[in-house]
């Protein structure tokens, strides 16, 4: 047996069973050949059934993958969902397909929820809550949410993890690591997906999401950032009764945004809600540098007075000032239809490698911007535009940094929500005041230092592109393709100049001859010599004045 293939799989009964189950489902979705090629069945002595779903060939590969993950549930649904936010890794099309994954699961028995809460808090339910609702209000792959009431009468929600979810996820990720290694080895056409990297990245994200203490901290930080804002609300976290697996929060009373979107009642001011949501998002990104990375309608409630309440801080992103300014500049160049500026900005961000054909890249950017430029700004979607930019960079093998694609994705989600609420919604309009504030900040004396640094980056851009340009010139020279064209612009005046110059030169030579001649004759014929010197002197003086006072247009 090839040892290294099995290092990552402990091969206990449970894991083998789960692996066989996974392979069965993979085959079911018409990927039998993949299972056969990684020869995993024989290696692990697994019996794999080859039952294929009817008509499965008719669906696209991407849709099949999404359905497969849905059927595998739990960890795999999370895997798909997390990857749907990582366009930088999976590309736009697959990301969009994976975004359709629904994360709702059959609830687990409330008895188990109570048990888990008690074990986590080290106290009985009765000691902490005066009432606890056994019917969950939501149930997803990681956790479910129950309403309850504290002893002091405050209404809360309790988000409690599925019992054993951490072990399940650990086990599944272990199997995923193993499968990724095998795919990498035996299915070369999968290489461009980089399955091992996908699983690594997934593991990192899911472990973060499993830690509710982290989520609690994020919620608290967000609440703090919005403490002064009237139109936005973030529920309070009861930290002293929260653990890494149980999160107790104040219950926000309101309507799910998805219901508000569907509602035809005049009760809600949808335009105001959309504006508040977008304003909040831009504040998070441009002022706080800390944003909700998953602002879909399931994570937003509308409270009394059209107050927008954000929930679920399992996925957050951070933006430093530099990143925010870079994003701002990208959008500005794009809006100004300035592909060169845009490419320069991408280069400043370190995205343009030496190998990239800057000219072709700029042309593609120009084409992209043209498709937007013919439209009015009110018709352009910002998230769409940014994603478009990154798909062009993708084409050139330039991997956009994760922070950018995550932020663009979040903006894209938010913009979709805004437009669902108000078809006329336009992120640019909401963005303007924040952009000008951020730009004002950009030119305040405090930022001078950064500007200087940025200009150094301009030089860096030149230095980066110069060798490439030079190389091209050298190649052309070598192959003899290089022609030099001279275009004369004012040859007539050059001829005149030459004429005048030669006159002065001959005069100088005559002068020199006269001086030498006069010196020779002065001994034998002093008068002639003196006359010669006198004439030389006058001529010399005239020549000297002419030279000293020379002006080009004379
Ligand atoms: N503080 C809260 N107040 C009211 N409802 C909440 C609160 N927190 C969560 N919920 C409800 O529970 C659902 C799931 O919570 P969420 O934190 O989004 O969990 P998940 O991470 O599983 O998506 C939300 O869509 C919302 O309906
Ligand atoms: Mg949620």
Short mmCIF file of N, CA, C and O in Angstrom, two decimals, residues 118-241:
data_model
loop_
_atom_site.label_atom_id
_atom_site.label_comp_id
_atom_site.label_asym_id
_atom_site.label_seq_id
_atom_site.Cartn_x
_atom_site.Cartn_y
_atom_site.Cartn_z
N UNK A 118 -26.89 23.10 28.72
CA UNK A 118 -26.56 22.87 30.14
C UNK A 118 -25.10 22.43 30.29
O UNK A 118 -24.38 22.90 31.18
N UNK A 119 -24.67 21.56 29.39
CA UNK A 119 -23.29 21.08 29.47
C UNK A 119 -22.31 22.24 29.24
O UNK A 119 -21.29 22.36 29.92
N UNK A 120 -22.67 23.12 28.31
CA UNK A 120 -21.79 24.24 27.99
C UNK A 120 -21.76 25.29 29.11
O UNK A 120 -20.70 25.81 29.45
N UNK A 121 -22.94 25.59 29.67
CA UNK A 121 -22.98 26.66 30.67
C UNK A 121 -22.67 26.13 32.08
O UNK A 121 -22.40 26.92 32.99
N UNK A 122 -22.73 24.81 32.23
CA UNK A 122 -22.49 24.24 33.56
C UNK A 122 -23.62 24.57 34.53
O UNK A 122 -23.42 24.60 35.75
N UNK A 123 -24.78 24.90 33.97
CA UNK A 123 -25.94 25.24 34.79
C UNK A 123 -27.17 24.64 34.14
O UNK A 123 -27.17 24.42 32.92
N UNK A 124 -28.21 24.45 34.95
CA UNK A 124 -29.42 23.90 34.33
C UNK A 124 -30.15 25.02 33.59
O UNK A 124 -29.99 26.21 33.91
N UNK A 125 -30.99 24.62 32.62
CA UNK A 125 -31.79 25.60 31.86
C UNK A 125 -32.61 26.45 32.83
O UNK A 125 -32.70 27.67 32.68
N UNK A 126 -33.16 25.79 33.83
CA UNK A 126 -34.02 26.49 34.81
C UNK A 126 -33.27 27.59 35.56
O UNK A 126 -33.84 28.60 35.94
N UNK A 127 -31.99 27.32 35.80
CA UNK A 127 -31.19 28.32 36.54
C UNK A 127 -30.96 29.59 35.72
O UNK A 127 -30.84 30.68 36.27
N UNK A 128 -30.87 29.43 34.39
CA UNK A 128 -30.51 30.58 33.56
C UNK A 128 -31.74 31.25 32.94
O UNK A 128 -31.82 32.48 32.87
N UNK A 129 -32.70 30.43 32.49
CA UNK A 129 -33.84 30.99 31.77
C UNK A 129 -35.13 30.78 32.55
O UNK A 129 -35.30 29.76 33.23
N UNK A 130 -36.04 31.75 32.42
CA UNK A 130 -37.34 31.54 33.06
C UNK A 130 -38.26 30.76 32.11
O UNK A 130 -39.22 30.13 32.53
N UNK A 131 -37.96 30.83 30.80
CA UNK A 131 -38.68 29.96 29.86
C UNK A 131 -37.77 29.65 28.68
O UNK A 131 -36.83 30.40 28.37
N UNK A 132 -38.05 28.53 28.01
CA UNK A 132 -37.24 28.11 26.88
C UNK A 132 -38.17 27.47 25.86
O UNK A 132 -38.91 26.53 26.18
N UNK A 133 -38.21 28.03 24.65
CA UNK A 133 -39.12 27.53 23.62
C UNK A 133 -38.50 26.32 22.91
O UNK A 133 -37.42 26.44 22.33
N UNK A 134 -39.19 25.19 22.95
CA UNK A 134 -38.64 23.98 22.35
C UNK A 134 -38.70 23.94 20.83
O UNK A 134 -38.03 23.15 20.20
N UNK A 135 -39.56 24.81 20.25
CA UNK A 135 -39.59 24.86 18.79
C UNK A 135 -38.56 25.85 18.26
O UNK A 135 -38.68 27.06 18.50
N UNK A 136 -37.55 25.35 17.56
CA UNK A 136 -36.52 26.28 17.08
C UNK A 136 -37.08 27.23 16.02
O UNK A 136 -37.99 26.85 15.27
N UNK A 137 -36.54 28.46 15.98
CA UNK A 137 -36.99 29.38 14.93
C UNK A 137 -36.16 29.23 13.66
O UNK A 137 -36.56 29.69 12.60
N UNK A 138 -35.02 28.59 13.78
CA UNK A 138 -34.21 28.35 12.58
C UNK A 138 -33.31 27.16 12.85
O UNK A 138 -32.93 26.90 13.99
N UNK A 139 -32.99 26.44 11.78
CA UNK A 139 -32.15 25.27 11.95
C UNK A 139 -31.25 25.14 10.71
O UNK A 139 -31.75 24.97 9.60
N UNK A 140 -29.97 25.23 10.93
CA UNK A 140 -29.03 25.15 9.80
C UNK A 140 -27.99 24.07 10.09
O UNK A 140 -28.09 23.36 11.09
N UNK A 141 -26.99 23.97 9.22
CA UNK A 141 -26.08 22.82 9.38
C UNK A 141 -25.20 22.91 10.63
O UNK A 141 -24.86 21.89 11.21
N UNK A 142 -24.88 24.09 11.06
CA UNK A 142 -24.03 24.17 12.25
C UNK A 142 -24.84 24.29 13.53
O UNK A 142 -24.55 23.64 14.52
N UNK A 143 -25.88 25.13 13.48
CA UNK A 143 -26.58 25.40 14.73
C UNK A 143 -28.08 25.55 14.52
O UNK A 143 -28.55 25.64 13.40
N UNK A 144 -28.81 25.55 15.63
CA UNK A 144 -30.21 25.98 15.54
C UNK A 144 -30.48 27.04 16.60
O UNK A 144 -29.75 27.18 17.57
N UNK A 145 -31.56 27.77 16.36
CA UNK A 145 -31.83 28.94 17.20
C UNK A 145 -33.17 28.77 17.93
O UNK A 145 -34.17 28.47 17.30
N UNK A 146 -33.12 28.92 19.26
CA UNK A 146 -34.33 28.83 20.08
C UNK A 146 -34.60 30.16 20.77
O UNK A 146 -33.66 30.86 21.15
N UNK A 147 -35.89 30.46 20.94
CA UNK A 147 -36.24 31.65 21.73
C UNK A 147 -36.27 31.25 23.20
O UNK A 147 -36.57 30.11 23.54
N UNK A 148 -35.96 32.20 24.06
CA UNK A 148 -36.00 31.92 25.49
C UNK A 148 -36.17 33.24 26.24
O UNK A 148 -36.15 34.32 25.62
N UNK A 149 -36.35 33.15 27.55
CA UNK A 149 -36.45 34.37 28.34
C UNK A 149 -35.52 34.27 29.54
O UNK A 149 -35.46 33.22 30.19
N UNK A 150 -34.82 35.36 29.79
CA UNK A 150 -33.91 35.35 30.94
C UNK A 150 -34.71 35.56 32.23
O UNK A 150 -35.86 35.99 32.18
N UNK A 151 -34.07 35.29 33.34
CA UNK A 151 -34.73 35.47 34.64
C UNK A 151 -35.21 36.90 34.83
O UNK A 151 -36.21 37.16 35.50
N UNK A 152 -34.46 37.86 34.26
CA UNK A 152 -34.85 39.26 34.43
C UNK A 152 -35.95 39.69 33.43
O UNK A 152 -36.23 40.87 33.28
N UNK A 153 -36.50 38.71 32.70
CA UNK A 153 -37.62 39.02 31.80
C UNK A 153 -37.22 39.42 30.40
O UNK A 153 -38.07 39.71 29.56
N UNK A 154 -35.92 39.50 30.14
CA UNK A 154 -35.49 39.90 28.80
C UNK A 154 -35.63 38.73 27.81
O UNK A 154 -35.25 37.60 28.11
N UNK A 155 -36.19 39.07 26.63
CA UNK A 155 -36.33 38.05 25.58
C UNK A 155 -35.00 37.86 24.88
O UNK A 155 -34.34 38.84 24.50
N UNK A 156 -34.61 36.60 24.72
CA UNK A 156 -33.32 36.33 24.07
C UNK A 156 -33.50 35.22 23.02
O UNK A 156 -34.53 34.55 22.97
N UNK A 157 -32.48 35.07 22.18
CA UNK A 157 -32.41 33.88 21.34
C UNK A 157 -31.13 33.13 21.70
O UNK A 157 -30.13 33.74 22.08
N UNK A 158 -31.21 31.80 21.64
CA UNK A 158 -30.06 30.98 21.97
C UNK A 158 -29.66 30.20 20.73
O UNK A 158 -30.45 29.42 20.19
N UNK A 159 -28.45 30.46 20.26
CA UNK A 159 -27.96 29.75 19.08
C UNK A 159 -27.06 28.63 19.60
O UNK A 159 -26.05 28.89 20.25
N UNK A 160 -27.49 27.40 19.35
CA UNK A 160 -26.76 26.27 19.92
C UNK A 160 -26.29 25.32 18.81
O UNK A 160 -27.04 25.03 17.89
N UNK A 161 -25.05 24.89 18.93
CA UNK A 161 -24.49 24.03 17.88
C UNK A 161 -25.10 22.63 17.94
O UNK A 161 -25.44 22.13 19.00
N UNK A 162 -25.19 22.02 16.77
CA UNK A 162 -25.66 20.63 16.71
C UNK A 162 -24.72 19.76 17.52
O UNK A 162 -23.50 19.90 17.41
N UNK A 163 -25.27 18.87 18.31
CA UNK A 163 -24.39 18.00 19.09
C UNK A 163 -23.47 17.22 18.15
O UNK A 163 -23.92 16.71 17.12
N UNK A 164 -22.21 17.19 18.47
CA UNK A 164 -21.25 16.41 17.69
C UNK A 164 -20.87 17.02 16.36
O UNK A 164 -20.15 16.41 15.57
N UNK A 165 -21.33 18.26 16.11
CA UNK A 165 -21.06 18.85 14.79
C UNK A 165 -19.56 19.05 14.55
O UNK A 165 -19.06 18.84 13.44
N UNK A 166 -18.86 19.40 15.61
CA UNK A 166 -17.44 19.66 15.43
C UNK A 166 -16.71 18.39 14.98
O UNK A 166 -15.89 18.42 14.07
N UNK A 167 -17.07 17.26 15.62
CA UNK A 167 -16.43 15.99 15.25
C UNK A 167 -16.78 15.64 13.80
O UNK A 167 -15.91 15.25 13.03
N UNK A 168 -18.08 15.79 13.47
CA UNK A 168 -18.50 15.48 12.10
C UNK A 168 -17.68 16.31 11.10
O UNK A 168 -17.18 15.80 10.10
N UNK A 169 -17.56 17.59 11.41
CA UNK A 169 -16.85 18.47 10.48
C UNK A 169 -15.37 18.10 10.40
O UNK A 169 -14.79 18.04 9.32
N UNK A 170 -14.80 17.79 11.54
CA UNK A 170 -13.38 17.38 11.54
C UNK A 170 -13.18 16.12 10.70
O UNK A 170 -12.25 16.03 9.90
N UNK A 171 -14.08 15.17 10.90
CA UNK A 171 -13.97 13.91 10.17
C UNK A 171 -14.13 14.12 8.67
O UNK A 171 -13.34 13.63 7.87
N UNK A 172 -15.18 14.87 8.34
CA UNK A 172 -15.44 15.14 6.92
C UNK A 172 -14.27 15.88 6.27
O UNK A 172 -13.92 15.61 5.13
N UNK A 173 -13.71 16.82 7.01
CA UNK A 173 -12.59 17.57 6.42
C UNK A 173 -11.40 16.65 6.21
O UNK A 173 -10.67 16.78 5.23
N UNK A 174 -11.24 15.73 7.13
CA UNK A 174 -10.17 14.75 7.00
C UNK A 174 -10.35 13.95 5.70
O UNK A 174 -9.41 13.79 4.92
N UNK A 175 -11.58 13.50 5.48
CA UNK A 175 -11.88 12.75 4.25
C UNK A 175 -11.68 13.65 3.03
O UNK A 175 -11.12 13.24 2.02
N UNK A 176 -12.10 14.91 3.15
CA UNK A 176 -11.92 15.85 2.03
C UNK A 176 -10.45 16.03 1.70
O UNK A 176 -10.07 16.08 0.53
N UNK A 177 -9.62 16.15 2.74
CA UNK A 177 -8.18 16.29 2.52
C UNK A 177 -7.65 15.09 1.74
O UNK A 177 -6.88 15.22 0.80
N UNK A 178 -8.12 13.94 2.16
CA UNK A 178 -7.69 12.70 1.53
C UNK A 178 -8.12 12.67 0.07
O UNK A 178 -7.32 12.43 -0.83
N UNK A 179 -9.41 12.96 -0.17
CA UNK A 179 -9.92 12.94 -1.54
C UNK A 179 -9.20 13.97 -2.41
O UNK A 179 -8.88 13.71 -3.57
N UNK A 180 -8.91 15.13 -1.82
CA UNK A 180 -8.22 16.19 -2.57
C UNK A 180 -6.83 15.72 -3.00
O UNK A 180 -6.40 15.95 -4.14
N UNK A 181 -6.15 15.03 -2.09
CA UNK A 181 -4.81 14.52 -2.42
C UNK A 181 -4.90 13.54 -3.59
O UNK A 181 -4.10 13.59 -4.52
N UNK A 182 -5.91 12.68 -3.52
CA UNK A 182 -6.07 11.68 -4.57
C UNK A 182 -6.43 12.33 -5.90
O UNK A 182 -5.91 11.96 -6.95
N UNK A 183 -7.32 13.31 -5.85
CA UNK A 183 -7.71 14.00 -7.08
C UNK A 183 -6.49 14.69 -7.69
O UNK A 183 -6.27 14.64 -8.90
N UNK A 184 -5.72 15.30 -6.82
CA UNK A 184 -4.54 16.01 -7.27
C UNK A 184 -3.59 15.06 -8.01
O UNK A 184 -2.96 15.41 -8.98
N UNK A 185 -3.55 13.85 -7.50
CA UNK A 185 -2.59 12.88 -8.01
C UNK A 185 -3.08 12.18 -9.27
O UNK A 185 -2.33 12.02 -10.23
N UNK A 186 -4.35 11.80 -9.29
CA UNK A 186 -4.83 10.94 -10.38
C UNK A 186 -5.72 11.63 -11.40
O UNK A 186 -6.02 11.06 -12.43
N UNK A 187 -6.19 12.80 -11.10
CA UNK A 187 -7.07 13.47 -12.05
C UNK A 187 -6.48 14.84 -12.42
O UNK A 187 -6.87 15.87 -11.87
N UNK A 188 -5.51 14.81 -13.35
CA UNK A 188 -4.76 16.04 -13.63
C UNK A 188 -5.63 17.21 -14.07
O UNK A 188 -5.31 18.36 -13.79
N UNK A 189 -6.76 16.92 -14.75
CA UNK A 189 -7.56 18.06 -15.22
C UNK A 189 -8.23 18.82 -14.06
O UNK A 189 -8.78 19.90 -14.23
N UNK A 190 -8.16 18.24 -12.88
CA UNK A 190 -8.70 18.92 -11.69
C UNK A 190 -7.68 19.90 -11.12
O UNK A 190 -8.00 20.69 -10.24
N UNK A 191 -6.46 19.80 -11.61
CA UNK A 191 -5.37 20.58 -11.01
C UNK A 191 -5.67 22.07 -10.96
O UNK A 191 -5.33 22.73 -9.99
N UNK A 192 -6.31 22.58 -12.01
CA UNK A 192 -6.52 24.03 -12.00
C UNK A 192 -7.49 24.48 -10.93
O UNK A 192 -7.54 25.65 -10.59
N UNK A 193 -8.24 23.56 -10.36
CA UNK A 193 -9.09 23.92 -9.22
C UNK A 193 -8.29 23.94 -7.93
O UNK A 193 -8.75 24.44 -6.91
N UNK A 194 -7.15 23.30 -7.99
CA UNK A 194 -6.32 23.19 -6.80
C UNK A 194 -7.09 22.64 -5.59
O UNK A 194 -7.25 23.34 -4.58
N UNK A 195 -7.56 21.39 -5.69
CA UNK A 195 -8.43 20.85 -4.64
C UNK A 195 -7.82 20.91 -3.24
O UNK A 195 -8.52 21.16 -2.26
N UNK A 196 -6.50 20.73 -3.18
CA UNK A 196 -5.89 20.75 -1.84
C UNK A 196 -6.00 22.14 -1.19
O UNK A 196 -6.31 22.25 -0.01
N UNK A 197 -5.78 23.14 -2.02
CA UNK A 197 -5.89 24.51 -1.49
C UNK A 197 -7.32 24.81 -1.07
O UNK A 197 -7.56 25.41 -0.02
N UNK A 198 -8.28 24.35 -1.89
CA UNK A 198 -9.69 24.59 -1.56
C UNK A 198 -10.03 24.01 -0.19
O UNK A 198 -10.68 24.65 0.63
N UNK A 199 -9.58 22.79 0.04
CA UNK A 199 -9.90 22.14 1.31
C UNK A 199 -9.18 22.86 2.47
O UNK A 199 -9.78 23.08 3.53
N UNK A 200 -7.94 23.25 2.24
CA UNK A 200 -7.21 23.98 3.29
C UNK A 200 -7.94 25.25 3.69
O UNK A 200 -8.13 25.55 4.86
N UNK A 201 -8.34 26.00 2.66
CA UNK A 201 -9.02 27.27 2.91
C UNK A 201 -10.35 27.04 3.61
O UNK A 201 -10.73 27.77 4.51
N UNK A 202 -11.04 26.00 3.17
CA UNK A 202 -12.32 25.68 3.77
C UNK A 202 -12.14 25.36 5.26
O UNK A 202 -12.87 25.87 6.10
N UNK A 203 -11.16 24.55 5.53
CA UNK A 203 -10.93 24.14 6.92
C UNK A 203 -10.72 25.37 7.81
O UNK A 203 -11.27 25.48 8.90
N UNK A 204 -9.91 26.30 7.29
CA UNK A 204 -9.65 27.50 8.07
C UNK A 204 -10.93 28.28 8.37
O UNK A 204 -11.18 28.69 9.50
N UNK A 205 -11.77 28.46 7.33
CA UNK A 205 -13.00 29.24 7.51
C UNK A 205 -13.98 28.54 8.43
O UNK A 205 -14.58 29.17 9.30
N UNK A 206 -14.16 27.25 8.23
CA UNK A 206 -15.20 26.55 9.00
C UNK A 206 -14.81 26.50 10.48
O UNK A 206 -15.66 26.62 11.35
N UNK A 207 -13.53 26.39 10.74
CA UNK A 207 -13.10 26.35 12.14
C UNK A 207 -13.39 27.70 12.81
O UNK A 207 -13.77 27.74 13.98
N UNK A 208 -13.24 28.76 12.05
CA UNK A 208 -13.58 30.09 12.59
C UNK A 208 -15.07 30.16 12.88
O UNK A 208 -15.50 30.67 13.91
N UNK A 209 -15.87 29.66 11.94
CA UNK A 209 -17.32 29.76 12.09
C UNK A 209 -17.83 28.90 13.23
O UNK A 209 -18.87 29.18 13.82
N UNK A 210 -17.09 27.85 13.55
CA UNK A 210 -17.51 26.96 14.63
C UNK A 210 -17.27 27.58 16.00
O UNK A 210 -17.80 27.11 17.00
N UNK A 211 -16.47 28.61 16.02
CA UNK A 211 -16.14 29.21 17.30
C UNK A 211 -17.10 30.37 17.59
O UNK A 211 -16.93 31.48 17.10
N UNK A 212 -18.11 30.11 18.40
CA UNK A 212 -19.10 31.14 18.68
C UNK A 212 -18.56 32.28 19.53
O UNK A 212 -19.12 33.37 19.56
N UNK A 213 -17.47 32.01 20.21
CA UNK A 213 -16.88 33.09 20.99
C UNK A 213 -16.36 34.18 20.06
O UNK A 213 -16.44 35.37 20.35
N UNK A 214 -15.85 33.73 18.96
CA UNK A 214 -15.38 34.64 17.94
C UNK A 214 -16.55 35.45 17.36
O UNK A 214 -16.46 36.67 17.19
N UNK A 215 -17.66 34.72 17.10
CA UNK A 215 -18.85 35.40 16.58
C UNK A 215 -19.37 36.43 17.59
O UNK A 215 -19.78 37.52 17.21
N UNK A 216 -19.33 36.05 18.86
CA UNK A 216 -19.78 36.98 19.91
C UNK A 216 -18.94 38.25 19.89
O UNK A 216 -19.46 39.37 19.91
N UNK A 217 -17.64 38.09 19.80
CA UNK A 217 -16.73 39.25 19.78
C UNK A 217 -17.04 40.16 18.58
O UNK A 217 -17.04 41.38 18.70
N UNK A 218 -17.30 39.52 17.43
CA UNK A 218 -17.59 40.30 16.23
C UNK A 218 -18.89 41.09 16.40
O UNK A 218 -18.98 42.25 16.02
N UNK A 219 -19.90 40.42 16.99
CA UNK A 219 -21.19 41.09 17.19
C UNK A 219 -21.03 42.28 18.13
O UNK A 219 -21.60 43.35 17.91
N UNK A 220 -20.23 42.09 19.17
CA UNK A 220 -20.02 43.16 20.15
C UNK A 220 -19.30 44.34 19.50
O UNK A 220 -19.68 45.50 19.66
N UNK A 221 -18.30 44.03 18.70
CA UNK A 221 -17.55 45.09 18.02
C UNK A 221 -18.45 45.86 17.06
O UNK A 221 -18.42 47.09 17.00
N UNK A 222 -19.31 45.12 16.35
CA UNK A 222 -20.20 45.77 15.39
C UNK A 222 -21.21 46.64 16.12
O UNK A 222 -21.50 47.76 15.70
N UNK A 223 -21.73 46.12 17.23
CA UNK A 223 -22.72 46.88 18.01
C UNK A 223 -22.10 48.19 18.49
O UNK A 223 -22.72 49.25 18.46
N UNK A 224 -20.88 48.10 18.89
CA UNK A 224 -20.13 49.26 19.34
C UNK A 224 -19.99 50.30 18.22
O UNK A 224 -20.24 51.48 18.41
N UNK A 225 -19.63 49.81 17.04
CA UNK A 225 -19.45 50.72 15.90
C UNK A 225 -20.73 51.42 15.50
O UNK A 225 -20.70 52.49 14.91
N UNK A 226 -21.88 50.78 15.82
CA UNK A 226 -23.15 51.37 15.40
C UNK A 226 -23.94 51.95 16.56
O UNK A 226 -25.13 52.25 16.42
N UNK A 227 -23.28 52.13 17.68
CA UNK A 227 -24.02 52.57 18.86
C UNK A 227 -24.66 53.95 18.64
O UNK A 227 -25.70 54.24 19.20
N UNK A 228 -24.06 54.77 17.78
CA UNK A 228 -24.60 56.11 17.58
C UNK A 228 -25.56 56.22 16.40
O UNK A 228 -26.08 57.30 16.13
N UNK A 229 -25.78 55.15 15.69
CA UNK A 229 -26.59 55.22 14.47
C UNK A 229 -28.04 54.85 14.77
O UNK A 229 -28.31 53.79 15.32
N UNK A 230 -28.94 55.73 14.36
CA UNK A 230 -30.34 55.48 14.70
C UNK A 230 -31.03 54.44 13.81
O UNK A 230 -31.85 53.68 14.28
N UNK A 231 -30.68 54.42 12.55
CA UNK A 231 -31.41 53.56 11.62
C UNK A 231 -30.94 52.12 11.57
O UNK A 231 -31.49 51.31 10.82
N UNK A 232 -29.89 51.81 12.35
CA UNK A 232 -29.32 50.47 12.27
C UNK A 232 -29.22 49.88 13.67
O UNK A 232 -28.90 50.59 14.62
N UNK A 233 -29.51 48.59 13.79
CA UNK A 233 -29.43 47.97 15.11
C UNK A 233 -28.65 46.67 15.08
O UNK A 233 -28.77 45.88 14.13
N UNK A 234 -27.83 46.46 16.10
CA UNK A 234 -27.12 45.19 16.25
C UNK A 234 -27.45 44.66 17.64
O UNK A 234 -27.23 45.36 18.64
N UNK A 235 -28.02 43.44 17.72
CA UNK A 235 -28.43 42.92 19.03
C UNK A 235 -27.26 42.76 20.00
O UNK A 235 -26.11 42.54 19.58
N UNK A 236 -27.60 42.87 21.26
CA UNK A 236 -26.59 42.75 22.30
C UNK A 236 -26.31 41.27 22.58
O UNK A 236 -27.22 40.44 22.54
N UNK A 237 -25.05 40.97 22.87
CA UNK A 237 -24.68 39.59 23.19
C UNK A 237 -24.57 39.45 24.70
O UNK A 237 -24.03 40.34 25.37
N UNK A 238 -25.12 38.38 25.26
CA UNK A 238 -24.92 38.10 26.69
C UNK A 238 -23.68 37.23 26.81
O UNK A 238 -23.76 36.00 26.74
N UNK A 239 -22.57 37.91 26.98
CA UNK A 239 -21.29 37.21 26.91
C UNK A 239 -21.10 36.21 28.05
O UNK A 239 -20.52 35.14 27.85
N UNK A 240 -21.62 36.59 29.25
CA UNK A 240 -21.37 35.74 30.41
C UNK A 240 -22.10 34.39 30.33
O UNK A 240 -21.79 33.47 31.06
N UNK A 241 -23.11 34.31 29.46
CA UNK A 241 -23.76 33.00 29.29
C UNK A 241 -23.57 32.49 27.86
O UNK A 241 -24.41 31.75 27.32
#
